[in-house]
Amino acid sequence: AWRLWSEGRPLELMDSFMRDSVIISEVIRCIQIGLLCVQERPDDRPDMSSVVLMLNGERALPNPRQPGFYPHEVGSSTSKHELSSTNEISISLIEAR
């Protein structure tokens, strides 16, 4: 989604069969809001009340920044992300429903 957004092609995320049954500006708005919610810095992400207002509003939205999970190019200055947890421990707990 981020790659298509940054390349100016967010509508390629949408199934082509849906194009005639949706309002394109609303689809783009939802994609933009989704990308705002996964920005790398938590302080840049909107809280849920802001998301609700964004979904209901007509105001212009800020441009999203790169998501925290986006793979960086090898050799770039920002490629020093670790792919493990801080303490390198993973715990899985299985609980019945």
mmCIF file of C-alpha atoms in Angstrom:
data_model
loop_
_atom_site.group_PDB
_atom_site.id
_atom_site.type_symbol
_atom_site.label_atom_id
_atom_site.label_comp_id
_atom_site.label_asym_id
_atom_site.label_seq_id
_atom_site.Cartn_x
_atom_site.Cartn_y
_atom_site.Cartn_z
ATOM 1 C CA ALA A 1 0.000 0.000 0.000
ATOM 2 C CA TRP A 2 2.802 2.415 0.903
ATOM 3 C CA ARG A 3 4.688 1.781 -2.321
ATOM 4 C CA LEU A 4 1.595 2.369 -4.455
ATOM 5 C CA TRP A 5 0.678 5.482 -2.427
ATOM 6 C CA SER A 6 4.170 6.965 -2.745
ATOM 7 C CA GLU A 7 4.163 6.225 -6.489
ATOM 8 C CA GLY A 8 0.786 7.983 -6.885
ATOM 9 C CA ARG A 9 -1.099 4.785 -7.724
ATOM 10 C CA PRO A 10 -3.240 4.030 -4.635
ATOM 11 C CA LEU A 11 -6.238 2.887 -6.678
ATOM 12 C CA GLU A 12 -4.297 -0.195 -7.772
ATOM 13 C CA LEU A 13 -5.074 -1.553 -4.286
ATOM 14 C CA MET A 14 -8.750 -1.698 -5.192
ATOM 15 C CA ASP A 15 -10.307 -4.607 -7.063
ATOM 16 C CA SER A 16 -11.089 -3.426 -10.594
ATOM 17 C CA PHE A 17 -14.606 -4.893 -10.385
ATOM 18 C CA MET A 18 -15.452 -2.415 -7.602
ATOM 19 C CA ARG A 19 -14.531 0.756 -9.493
ATOM 20 C CA ASP A 20 -18.064 1.408 -10.735
ATOM 21 C CA SER A 21 -19.686 0.836 -7.339
ATOM 22 C CA VAL A 22 -17.566 3.064 -5.067
ATOM 23 C CA ILE A 23 -16.781 6.735 -4.675
ATOM 24 C CA ILE A 24 -13.116 6.966 -5.647
ATOM 25 C CA SER A 25 -12.368 9.937 -3.369
ATOM 26 C CA GLU A 26 -13.651 7.940 -0.383
ATOM 27 C CA VAL A 27 -11.459 4.965 -1.281
ATOM 28 C CA ILE A 28 -8.390 7.216 -1.495
ATOM 29 C CA ARG A 29 -9.342 8.860 1.819
ATOM 30 C CA CYS A 30 -9.600 5.462 3.547
ATOM 31 C CA ILE A 31 -6.230 4.361 2.166
ATOM 32 C CA GLN A 32 -4.675 7.631 3.334
ATOM 33 C CA ILE A 33 -6.165 7.268 6.830
ATOM 34 C CA GLY A 34 -4.921 3.688 7.017
ATOM 35 C CA LEU A 35 -1.408 4.801 6.129
ATOM 36 C CA LEU A 36 -1.576 7.595 8.715
ATOM 37 C CA CYS A 37 -2.342 4.931 11.343
ATOM 38 C CA VAL A 38 0.805 2.898 10.632
ATOM 39 C CA GLN A 39 3.403 5.664 10.411
ATOM 40 C CA GLU A 40 6.816 4.805 11.843
ATOM 41 C CA ARG A 41 6.668 7.256 14.763
ATOM 42 C CA PRO A 42 3.772 6.530 17.143
ATOM 43 C CA ASP A 43 3.462 10.261 17.907
ATOM 44 C CA ASP A 44 2.614 10.861 14.223
ATOM 45 C CA ARG A 45 -0.265 8.362 14.274
ATOM 46 C CA PRO A 46 -3.802 9.656 14.894
ATOM 47 C CA ASP A 47 -5.776 8.390 17.889
ATOM 48 C CA MET A 48 -9.113 6.631 17.330
ATOM 49 C CA SER A 49 -11.238 9.708 17.938
ATOM 50 C CA SER A 50 -9.231 11.536 15.275
ATOM 51 C CA VAL A 51 -9.671 8.615 12.882
ATOM 52 C CA VAL A 52 -13.448 8.745 13.332
ATOM 53 C CA LEU A 53 -13.423 12.478 12.613
ATOM 54 C CA MET A 54 -11.225 11.915 9.558
ATOM 55 C CA LEU A 55 -13.597 9.257 8.216
ATOM 56 C CA ASN A 56 -16.622 11.493 8.706
ATOM 57 C CA GLY A 57 -15.007 14.750 7.647
ATOM 58 C CA GLU A 58 -14.268 16.477 4.411
ATOM 59 C CA ARG A 59 -11.159 18.336 5.581
ATOM 60 C CA ALA A 60 -7.834 17.780 3.895
ATOM 61 C CA LEU A 61 -5.684 15.127 5.562
ATOM 62 C CA PRO A 62 -1.942 15.306 6.171
ATOM 63 C CA ASN A 63 0.288 13.270 3.898
ATOM 64 C CA PRO A 64 1.295 10.016 5.570
ATOM 65 C CA ARG A 65 4.926 9.323 6.317
ATOM 66 C CA GLN A 66 6.659 6.021 5.723
ATOM 67 C CA PRO A 67 5.226 3.161 7.795
ATOM 68 C CA GLY A 68 7.336 1.566 10.489
ATOM 69 C CA PHE A 69 7.187 -1.872 8.874
ATOM 70 C CA TYR A 70 8.206 -0.774 5.360
ATOM 71 C CA PRO A 71 11.347 -2.670 4.237
ATOM 72 C CA HIS A 72 14.228 -0.280 3.747
ATOM 73 C CA GLU A 73 16.616 -0.692 0.859
ATOM 74 C CA VAL A 74 19.841 -2.516 1.642
ATOM 75 C CA GLY A 75 22.711 -0.105 2.018
ATOM 76 C CA SER A 76 20.562 2.903 2.844
ATOM 77 C CA SER A 77 21.244 4.935 5.965
ATOM 78 C CA THR A 78 17.892 3.881 7.433
ATOM 79 C CA SER A 79 18.408 0.126 6.990
ATOM 80 C CA LYS A 80 19.726 -0.428 10.505
ATOM 81 C CA HIS A 81 16.377 -1.714 11.810
ATOM 82 C CA GLU A 82 16.547 -4.933 13.795
ATOM 83 C CA LEU A 83 14.083 -7.622 12.836
ATOM 84 C CA SER A 84 13.860 -9.009 16.364
ATOM 85 C CA SER A 85 12.374 -7.769 19.605
ATOM 86 C CA THR A 86 14.334 -5.589 22.010
ATOM 87 C CA ASN A 87 15.260 -8.484 24.250
ATOM 88 C CA GLU A 88 15.317 -11.088 21.442
ATOM 89 C CA ILE A 89 12.714 -13.193 23.241
ATOM 90 C CA SER A 90 9.458 -14.368 21.758
ATOM 91 C CA ILE A 91 6.670 -15.872 23.847
ATOM 92 C CA SER A 92 3.518 -17.491 22.484
ATOM 93 C CA LEU A 93 0.704 -18.311 24.861
ATOM 94 C CA ILE A 94 -2.106 -20.507 23.650
ATOM 95 C CA GLU A 95 -5.425 -19.816 25.343
ATOM 96 C CA ALA A 96 -8.796 -21.426 24.770
ATOM 97 C CA ARG A 97 -11.676 -19.218 23.717
#
